Amino acid sequence: MAGTPIFDQLVYIVGEITLILIIGFILLSIVVVALSFYSIRRGYFYLPRLVKSGIVATEGMAKGICKLLGLDDKEMTAFAIRLHNAMNQSDFEKVPADKRAIFIPQCLRNADCPAHLTPEGIICRRCGRCEIGSHVDSLEALGYHVWIAPGSTLIKRMVKQYRPQAVIGVGCMIEVREGLELLDKANIIGMGVVTLKDGCVETMMNWQDLMDTALLGLEPALNAENS
Ligand code: SF4
């Protein structure tokens, strides 16, 4: 077989297809990076669906090109999260609060937090040492299911058990990006809120960012209740 005209032709065709795929991949990466770069600079999302799929499909290559252009990984990841949130926002707004869940990372707790870990995560004792307690109260008053999660295992278990239609995940950039990808795969509408400081203890976040996201789609219902 080897060395026959048919075999040579087959090798040639396979080589050509591979080359076309590689060139297509490089071109797609360049388009994705160019659109991302332009969107970040202009503060507007251009062709969001193409960019979102492109970022997932060409991640390694896109990152390499970004580095060449002076755009760091963090900026690209932050952009991907903002893009994800923008694309999910209208679907998220349609989900009633009692079908939504929020996962807050335990690292936001005070180092002297008296709460204990339970099978449902950390149950806040409202000791006032950190801002979690008061915000959990506000979010639960809106109708949310809120968990203080020690890690992704609890999140996966609670999502499986309670089957929320939409989830707000709070965490560092990498955690949020990975969480949003997992939620996408599970067909759950995900929104991400990134903490201001990474780490294992006493991290920080802008609670207003979380409240603003949590209130999406709920204002009309709240206004009707209050009128
Ligand atoms: S408010 Fe809640 S989470 Fe924060 S330190 Fe106190 S018990 Fe822990």
PDB file of C-alpha atoms and ligand atoms in Angstrom:
ATOM      1  CA  MET A   1       0.000   0.000   0.000  1.00  0.00           C
ATOM      2  CA  ALA A   2       2.740   2.501   1.053  1.00  0.00           C
ATOM      3  CA  GLY A   3       4.256   4.132  -2.000  1.00  0.00           C
ATOM      4  CA  THR A   4       1.226   3.399  -4.212  1.00  0.00           C
ATOM      5  CA  PRO A   5      -0.418   6.372  -5.968  1.00  0.00           C
ATOM      6  CA  ILE A   6      -3.603   5.975  -3.902  1.00  0.00           C
ATOM      7  CA  PHE A   7      -1.647   5.990  -0.622  1.00  0.00           C
ATOM      8  CA  ASP A   8       0.383   9.027  -1.706  1.00  0.00           C
ATOM      9  CA  GLN A   9      -2.812  10.844  -2.655  1.00  0.00           C
ATOM     10  CA  LEU A  10      -4.398   9.971   0.698  1.00  0.00           C
ATOM     11  CA  VAL A  11      -1.371  11.299   2.613  1.00  0.00           C
ATOM     12  CA  TYR A  12      -1.467  14.452   0.486  1.00  0.00           C
ATOM     13  CA  ILE A  13      -5.202  15.021   1.180  1.00  0.00           C
ATOM     14  CA  VAL A  14      -4.770  14.421   4.937  1.00  0.00           C
ATOM     15  CA  GLY A  15      -1.819  16.841   4.946  1.00  0.00           C
ATOM     16  CA  GLU A  16      -3.839  19.482   3.125  1.00  0.00           C
ATOM     17  CA  ILE A  17      -6.817  19.138   5.477  1.00  0.00           C
ATOM     18  CA  THR A  18      -4.504  19.391   8.517  1.00  0.00           C
ATOM     19  CA  LEU A  19      -2.878  22.509   7.083  1.00  0.00           C
ATOM     20  CA  ILE A  20      -6.276  24.110   6.367  1.00  0.00           C
ATOM     21  CA  LEU A  21      -7.421  23.322   9.935  1.00  0.00           C
ATOM     22  CA  ILE A  22      -4.252  24.813  11.442  1.00  0.00           C
ATOM     23  CA  ILE A  23      -4.553  27.974   9.330  1.00  0.00           C
ATOM     24  CA  GLY A  24      -8.287  28.216  10.188  1.00  0.00           C
ATOM     25  CA  PHE A  25      -7.478  27.837  13.899  1.00  0.00           C
ATOM     26  CA  ILE A  26      -4.817  30.549  13.760  1.00  0.00           C
ATOM     27  CA  LEU A  27      -7.155  32.868  11.824  1.00  0.00           C
ATOM     28  CA  LEU A  28      -9.999  32.255  14.303  1.00  0.00           C
ATOM     29  CA  SER A  29      -7.629  33.017  17.209  1.00  0.00           C
ATOM     30  CA  ILE A  30      -6.562  36.264  15.555  1.00  0.00           C
ATOM     31  CA  VAL A  31     -10.201  37.283  14.937  1.00  0.00           C
ATOM     32  CA  VAL A  32     -11.153  36.416  18.543  1.00  0.00           C
ATOM     33  CA  VAL A  33      -8.243  38.373  19.977  1.00  0.00           C
ATOM     34  CA  ALA A  34      -8.858  41.337  17.670  1.00  0.00           C
ATOM     35  CA  LEU A  35     -12.554  41.478  18.615  1.00  0.00           C
ATOM     36  CA  SER A  36     -11.749  41.048  22.320  1.00  0.00           C
ATOM     37  CA  PHE A  37      -9.062  43.706  22.187  1.00  0.00           C
ATOM     38  CA  TYR A  38     -11.364  46.122  20.401  1.00  0.00           C
ATOM     39  CA  SER A  39     -14.299  45.339  22.730  1.00  0.00           C
ATOM     40  CA  ILE A  40     -12.161  45.942  25.826  1.00  0.00           C
ATOM     41  CA  ARG A  41     -10.897  49.250  24.474  1.00  0.00           C
ATOM     42  CA  ARG A  42     -14.372  50.443  23.365  1.00  0.00           C
ATOM     43  CA  GLY A  43     -16.295  49.037  26.353  1.00  0.00           C
ATOM     44  CA  TYR A  44     -18.767  47.326  24.018  1.00  0.00           C
ATOM     45  CA  PHE A  45     -19.122  43.654  23.076  1.00  0.00           C
ATOM     46  CA  TYR A  46     -18.740  43.033  19.345  1.00  0.00           C
ATOM     47  CA  LEU A  47     -20.088  39.696  18.002  1.00  0.00           C
ATOM     48  CA  PRO A  48     -20.364  38.301  21.546  1.00  0.00           C
ATOM     49  CA  ARG A  49     -21.419  34.763  20.561  1.00  0.00           C
ATOM     50  CA  LEU A  50     -18.521  34.297  18.175  1.00  0.00           C
ATOM     51  CA  VAL A  51     -16.060  35.760  20.688  1.00  0.00           C
ATOM     52  CA  LYS A  52     -17.358  33.606  23.534  1.00  0.00           C
ATOM     53  CA  SER A  53     -17.148  30.356  21.557  1.00  0.00           C
ATOM     54  CA  GLY A  54     -13.825  31.460  20.076  1.00  0.00           C
ATOM     55  CA  ILE A  55     -12.306  32.135  23.490  1.00  0.00           C
ATOM     56  CA  VAL A  56     -13.244  28.627  24.635  1.00  0.00           C
ATOM     57  CA  ALA A  57     -12.082  26.959  21.398  1.00  0.00           C
ATOM     58  CA  THR A  58      -8.783  28.783  20.947  1.00  0.00           C
ATOM     59  CA  GLU A  59      -7.817  29.557  24.510  1.00  0.00           C
ATOM     60  CA  GLY A  60      -4.111  28.622  24.424  1.00  0.00           C
ATOM     61  CA  MET A  61      -3.464  30.212  21.054  1.00  0.00           C
ATOM     62  CA  ALA A  62      -5.547  33.318  21.889  1.00  0.00           C
ATOM     63  CA  LYS A  63      -3.582  33.740  25.123  1.00  0.00           C
ATOM     64  CA  GLY A  64      -0.303  33.575  23.220  1.00  0.00           C
ATOM     65  CA  ILE A  65      -1.436  36.254  20.774  1.00  0.00           C
ATOM     66  CA  CYS A  66      -2.724  38.406  23.650  1.00  0.00           C
ATOM     67  CA  LYS A  67       0.690  38.245  25.297  1.00  0.00           C
ATOM     68  CA  LEU A  68       2.307  39.383  22.058  1.00  0.00           C
ATOM     69  CA  LEU A  69      -0.113  42.326  21.976  1.00  0.00           C
ATOM     70  CA  GLY A  70       0.583  43.217  25.596  1.00  0.00           C
ATOM     71  CA  LEU A  71      -2.826  42.081  26.894  1.00  0.00           C
ATOM     72  CA  ASP A  72      -2.298  39.985  30.018  1.00  0.00           C
ATOM     73  CA  ASP A  73      -4.136  36.780  30.940  1.00  0.00           C
ATOM     74  CA  LYS A  74      -5.991  38.521  33.766  1.00  0.00           C
ATOM     75  CA  GLU A  75      -7.405  41.188  31.482  1.00  0.00           C
ATOM     76  CA  MET A  76      -8.519  38.529  29.008  1.00  0.00           C
ATOM     77  CA  THR A  77     -10.143  36.402  31.746  1.00  0.00           C
ATOM     78  CA  ALA A  78     -11.922  39.448  33.203  1.00  0.00           C
ATOM     79  CA  PHE A  79     -13.180  40.260  29.726  1.00  0.00           C
ATOM     80  CA  ALA A  80     -14.414  36.669  29.208  1.00  0.00           C
ATOM     81  CA  ILE A  81     -16.363  36.859  32.503  1.00  0.00           C
ATOM     82  CA  ARG A  82     -17.895  40.235  31.647  1.00  0.00           C
ATOM     83  CA  LEU A  83     -18.836  38.904  28.221  1.00  0.00           C
ATOM     84  CA  HIS A  84     -20.378  35.782  29.765  1.00  0.00           C
ATOM     85  CA  ASN A  85     -22.417  37.887  32.203  1.00  0.00           C
ATOM     86  CA  ALA A  86     -23.601  40.241  29.465  1.00  0.00           C
ATOM     87  CA  MET A  87     -24.738  37.327  27.314  1.00  0.00           C
ATOM     88  CA  ASN A  88     -26.562  35.609  30.168  1.00  0.00           C
ATOM     89  CA  GLN A  89     -28.148  38.710  31.671  1.00  0.00           C
ATOM     90  CA  SER A  90     -31.480  38.690  29.832  1.00  0.00           C
ATOM     91  CA  ASP A  91     -32.057  34.967  30.547  1.00  0.00           C
ATOM     92  CA  PHE A  92     -30.991  35.472  34.162  1.00  0.00           C
ATOM     93  CA  GLU A  93     -33.482  38.319  34.614  1.00  0.00           C
ATOM     94  CA  LYS A  94     -36.362  36.005  33.687  1.00  0.00           C
ATOM     95  CA  VAL A  95     -35.615  33.523  36.494  1.00  0.00           C
ATOM     96  CA  PRO A  96     -37.575  34.117  39.731  1.00  0.00           C
ATOM     97  CA  ALA A  97     -35.440  34.686  42.823  1.00  0.00           C
ATOM     98  CA  ASP A  98     -36.517  31.452  44.498  1.00  0.00           C
ATOM     99  CA  LYS A  99     -35.102  29.508  41.530  1.00  0.00           C
ATOM    100  CA  ARG A 100     -31.759  31.266  41.848  1.00  0.00           C
ATOM    101  CA  ALA A 101     -28.784  30.305  44.002  1.00  0.00           C
ATOM    102  CA  ILE A 102     -25.737  32.195  45.208  1.00  0.00           C
ATOM    103  CA  PHE A 103     -22.451  30.646  46.256  1.00  0.00           C
ATOM    104  CA  ILE A 104     -20.211  32.817  48.411  1.00  0.00           C
ATOM    105  CA  PRO A 105     -16.648  31.625  49.076  1.00  0.00           C
ATOM    106  CA  GLN A 106     -15.728  30.929  52.685  1.00  0.00           C
ATOM    107  CA  CYS A 107     -12.506  32.944  52.282  1.00  0.00           C
ATOM    108  CA  LEU A 108     -14.568  36.132  52.673  1.00  0.00           C
ATOM    109  CA  ARG A 109     -15.168  35.260  56.327  1.00  0.00           C
ATOM    110  CA  ASN A 110     -13.330  36.899  59.193  1.00  0.00           C
ATOM    111  CA  ALA A 111     -10.337  34.845  60.378  1.00  0.00           C
ATOM    112  CA  ASP A 112     -12.098  34.418  63.784  1.00  0.00           C
ATOM    113  CA  CYS A 113     -15.390  33.286  62.272  1.00  0.00           C
ATOM    114  CA  PRO A 114     -17.257  31.141  64.822  1.00  0.00           C
ATOM    115  CA  ALA A 115     -19.356  29.324  62.186  1.00  0.00           C
ATOM    116  CA  HIS A 116     -18.914  25.615  61.575  1.00  0.00           C
ATOM    117  CA  LEU A 117     -18.850  23.559  58.451  1.00  0.00           C
ATOM    118  CA  THR A 118     -21.991  21.489  57.859  1.00  0.00           C
ATOM    119  CA  PRO A 119     -23.079  19.249  54.959  1.00  0.00           C
ATOM    120  CA  GLU A 120     -24.788  22.389  53.548  1.00  0.00           C
ATOM    121  CA  GLY A 121     -21.657  24.510  53.753  1.00  0.00           C
ATOM    122  CA  ILE A 122     -20.801  27.026  56.438  1.00  0.00           C
ATOM    123  CA  ILE A 123     -23.814  28.298  58.325  1.00  0.00           C
ATOM    124  CA  CYS A 124     -23.215  31.946  59.255  1.00  0.00           C
ATOM    125  CA  ARG A 125     -23.909  32.826  62.886  1.00  0.00           C
ATOM    126  CA  ARG A 126     -24.354  36.547  62.163  1.00  0.00           C
ATOM    127  CA  CYS A 127     -21.608  37.453  64.603  1.00  0.00           C
ATOM    128  CA  GLY A 128     -20.973  40.738  62.792  1.00  0.00           C
ATOM    129  CA  ARG A 129     -17.250  40.149  62.323  1.00  0.00           C
ATOM    130  CA  CYS A 130     -17.617  40.239  58.543  1.00  0.00           C
ATOM    131  CA  GLU A 131     -20.159  41.436  56.004  1.00  0.00           C
ATOM    132  CA  ILE A 132     -21.392  38.006  54.986  1.00  0.00           C
ATOM    133  CA  GLY A 133     -24.143  37.753  57.609  1.00  0.00           C
ATOM    134  CA  SER A 134     -25.987  40.979  56.760  1.00  0.00           C
ATOM    135  CA  HIS A 135     -25.748  40.336  53.012  1.00  0.00           C
ATOM    136  CA  VAL A 136     -26.963  36.763  53.313  1.00  0.00           C
ATOM    137  CA  ASP A 137     -29.992  38.165  55.168  1.00  0.00           C
ATOM    138  CA  SER A 138     -30.673  40.692  52.389  1.00  0.00           C
ATOM    139  CA  LEU A 139     -30.262  38.074  49.662  1.00  0.00           C
ATOM    140  CA  GLU A 140     -32.462  35.531  51.431  1.00  0.00           C
ATOM    141  CA  ALA A 141     -35.097  38.250  51.924  1.00  0.00           C
ATOM    142  CA  LEU A 142     -35.120  38.630  48.134  1.00  0.00           C
ATOM    143  CA  GLY A 143     -35.847  34.904  47.848  1.00  0.00           C
ATOM    144  CA  TYR A 144     -32.366  33.579  47.061  1.00  0.00           C
ATOM    145  CA  HIS A 145     -30.867  30.320  48.271  1.00  0.00           C
ATOM    146  CA  VAL A 146     -27.428  31.284  49.559  1.00  0.00           C
ATOM    147  CA  TRP A 147     -24.564  28.990  50.459  1.00  0.00           C
ATOM    148  CA  ILE A 148     -21.188  29.803  51.956  1.00  0.00           C
ATOM    149  CA  ALA A 149     -19.065  27.261  50.147  1.00  0.00           C
ATOM    150  CA  PRO A 150     -15.760  25.812  51.278  1.00  0.00           C
ATOM    151  CA  GLY A 151     -15.063  24.573  47.750  1.00  0.00           C
ATOM    152  CA  SER A 152     -16.393  23.415  44.416  1.00  0.00           C
ATOM    153  CA  THR A 153     -17.444  19.961  45.699  1.00  0.00           C
ATOM    154  CA  LEU A 154     -20.190  21.503  47.834  1.00  0.00           C
ATOM    155  CA  ILE A 155     -21.289  23.728  44.958  1.00  0.00           C
ATOM    156  CA  LYS A 156     -21.640  20.750  42.603  1.00  0.00           C
ATOM    157  CA  ARG A 157     -23.530  18.772  45.266  1.00  0.00           C
ATOM    158  CA  MET A 158     -25.949  21.617  46.083  1.00  0.00           C
ATOM    159  CA  VAL A 159     -26.587  22.335  42.399  1.00  0.00           C
ATOM    160  CA  LYS A 160     -27.364  18.655  41.857  1.00  0.00           C
ATOM    161  CA  GLN A 161     -29.600  18.509  44.939  1.00  0.00           C
ATOM    162  CA  TYR A 162     -31.511  21.806  44.608  1.00  0.00           C
ATOM    163  CA  ARG A 163     -31.394  22.239  40.818  1.00  0.00           C
ATOM    164  CA  PRO A 164     -31.434  26.048  40.618  1.00  0.00           C
ATOM    165  CA  GLN A 165     -32.235  27.552  37.216  1.00  0.00           C
ATOM    166  CA  ALA A 166     -29.693  30.312  37.671  1.00  0.00           C
ATOM    167  CA  VAL A 167     -26.586  30.695  39.814  1.00  0.00           C
ATOM    168  CA  ILE A 168     -24.459  33.629  40.884  1.00  0.00           C
ATOM    169  CA  GLY A 169     -20.951  32.450  41.665  1.00  0.00           C
ATOM    170  CA  VAL A 170     -18.627  34.627  43.721  1.00  0.00           C
ATOM    171  CA  GLY A 171     -14.902  33.927  43.722  1.00  0.00           C
ATOM    172  CA  CYS A 172     -11.510  34.800  42.345  1.00  0.00           C
ATOM    173  CA  MET A 173     -11.216  35.217  38.615  1.00  0.00           C
ATOM    174  CA  ILE A 174     -10.114  31.670  37.828  1.00  0.00           C
ATOM    175  CA  GLU A 175     -12.768  30.084  40.072  1.00  0.00           C
ATOM    176  CA  VAL A 176     -15.496  32.213  38.513  1.00  0.00           C
ATOM    177  CA  ARG A 177     -14.399  31.463  34.968  1.00  0.00           C
ATOM    178  CA  GLU A 178     -14.240  27.713  35.620  1.00  0.00           C
ATOM    179  CA  GLY A 179     -17.562  27.809  37.486  1.00  0.00           C
ATOM    180  CA  LEU A 180     -19.282  29.608  34.610  1.00  0.00           C
ATOM    181  CA  GLU A 181     -17.982  27.007  32.153  1.00  0.00           C
ATOM    182  CA  LEU A 182     -19.324  24.196  34.356  1.00  0.00           C
ATOM    183  CA  LEU A 183     -22.720  25.903  34.641  1.00  0.00           C
ATOM    184  CA  ASP A 184     -22.841  26.328  30.869  1.00  0.00           C
ATOM    185  CA  LYS A 185     -22.263  22.601  30.454  1.00  0.00           C
ATOM    186  CA  ALA A 186     -25.042  21.867  32.959  1.00  0.00           C
ATOM    187  CA  ASN A 187     -27.423  24.239  31.119  1.00  0.00           C
ATOM    188  CA  ILE A 188     -27.728  26.497  34.145  1.00  0.00           C
ATOM    189  CA  ILE A 189     -27.653  30.263  33.673  1.00  0.00           C
ATOM    190  CA  GLY A 190     -24.518  31.478  35.399  1.00  0.00           C
ATOM    191  CA  MET A 191     -23.431  34.953  36.433  1.00  0.00           C
ATOM    192  CA  GLY A 192     -20.022  35.642  37.951  1.00  0.00           C
ATOM    193  CA  VAL A 193     -18.931  38.191  40.534  1.00  0.00           C
ATOM    194  CA  VAL A 194     -15.185  38.451  41.039  1.00  0.00           C
ATOM    195  CA  THR A 195     -13.645  39.191  44.441  1.00  0.00           C
ATOM    196  CA  LEU A 196     -11.322  42.174  44.806  1.00  0.00           C
ATOM    197  CA  LYS A 197      -8.571  40.262  46.553  1.00  0.00           C
ATOM    198  CA  ASP A 198      -7.532  36.625  46.063  1.00  0.00           C
ATOM    199  CA  GLY A 199      -6.360  34.348  48.836  1.00  0.00           C
ATOM    200  CA  CYS A 200      -7.476  31.792  51.382  1.00  0.00           C
ATOM    201  CA  VAL A 201      -8.523  34.031  54.311  1.00  0.00           C
ATOM    202  CA  GLU A 202     -10.158  37.423  54.723  1.00  0.00           C
ATOM    203  CA  THR A 203     -10.439  38.142  51.037  1.00  0.00           C
ATOM    204  CA  MET A 204     -12.455  41.153  49.942  1.00  0.00           C
ATOM    205  CA  MET A 205     -15.256  41.873  47.547  1.00  0.00           C
ATOM    206  CA  ASN A 206     -17.416  44.737  46.428  1.00  0.00           C
ATOM    207  CA  TRP A 207     -20.724  43.664  47.943  1.00  0.00           C
ATOM    208  CA  GLN A 208     -22.564  46.213  45.839  1.00  0.00           C
ATOM    209  CA  ASP A 209     -21.469  44.267  42.712  1.00  0.00           C
ATOM    210  CA  LEU A 210     -23.137  41.177  44.143  1.00  0.00           C
ATOM    211  CA  MET A 211     -26.292  43.054  45.153  1.00  0.00           C
ATOM    212  CA  ASP A 212     -26.527  44.720  41.728  1.00  0.00           C
ATOM    213  CA  THR A 213     -26.299  41.325  40.018  1.00  0.00           C
ATOM    214  CA  ALA A 214     -28.730  39.737  42.479  1.00  0.00           C
ATOM    215  CA  LEU A 215     -31.312  42.461  41.817  1.00  0.00           C
ATOM    216  CA  LEU A 216     -31.280  41.957  38.041  1.00  0.00           C
ATOM    217  CA  GLY A 217     -34.823  41.294  36.904  1.00  0.00           C
ATOM    218  CA  LEU A 218     -36.233  41.633  40.411  1.00  0.00           C
ATOM    219  CA  GLU A 219     -36.768  45.385  40.585  1.00  0.00           C
ATOM    220  CA  PRO A 220     -40.193  45.356  38.814  1.00  0.00           C
ATOM    221  CA  ALA A 221     -41.485  42.695  41.237  1.00  0.00           C
ATOM    222  CA  LEU A 222     -40.075  44.562  44.250  1.00  0.00           C
ATOM    223  CA  ASN A 223     -41.556  47.858  43.055  1.00  0.00           C
ATOM    224  CA  ALA A 224     -44.974  46.186  42.579  1.00  0.00           C
ATOM    225  CA  GLU A 225     -44.761  44.715  46.091  1.00  0.00           C
ATOM    226  CA  ASN A 226     -43.943  48.111  47.599  1.00  0.00           C
ATOM    227  CA  SER A 227     -46.644  50.067  45.715  1.00  0.00           C
TER     228      SER A 227
HETATM  229  S1  SF4 B   1     -20.749  37.162  60.079  1.00  0.00           S
HETATM  230 FE1  SF4 B   1     -21.027  34.976  59.698  1.00  0.00          FE
HETATM  231  S2  SF4 B   1     -19.492  34.424  58.219  1.00  0.00           S
HETATM  232 FE2  SF4 B   1     -18.912  36.422  59.037  1.00  0.00          FE
HETATM  233  S3  SF4 B   1     -17.493  35.901  60.700  1.00  0.00           S
HETATM  234 FE3  SF4 B   1     -19.541  36.043  61.610  1.00  0.00          FE
HETATM  235  S4  SF4 B   1     -20.380  33.964  61.557  1.00  0.00           S
HETATM  236 FE4  SF4 B   1     -18.601  34.024  60.193  1.00  0.00          FE
END
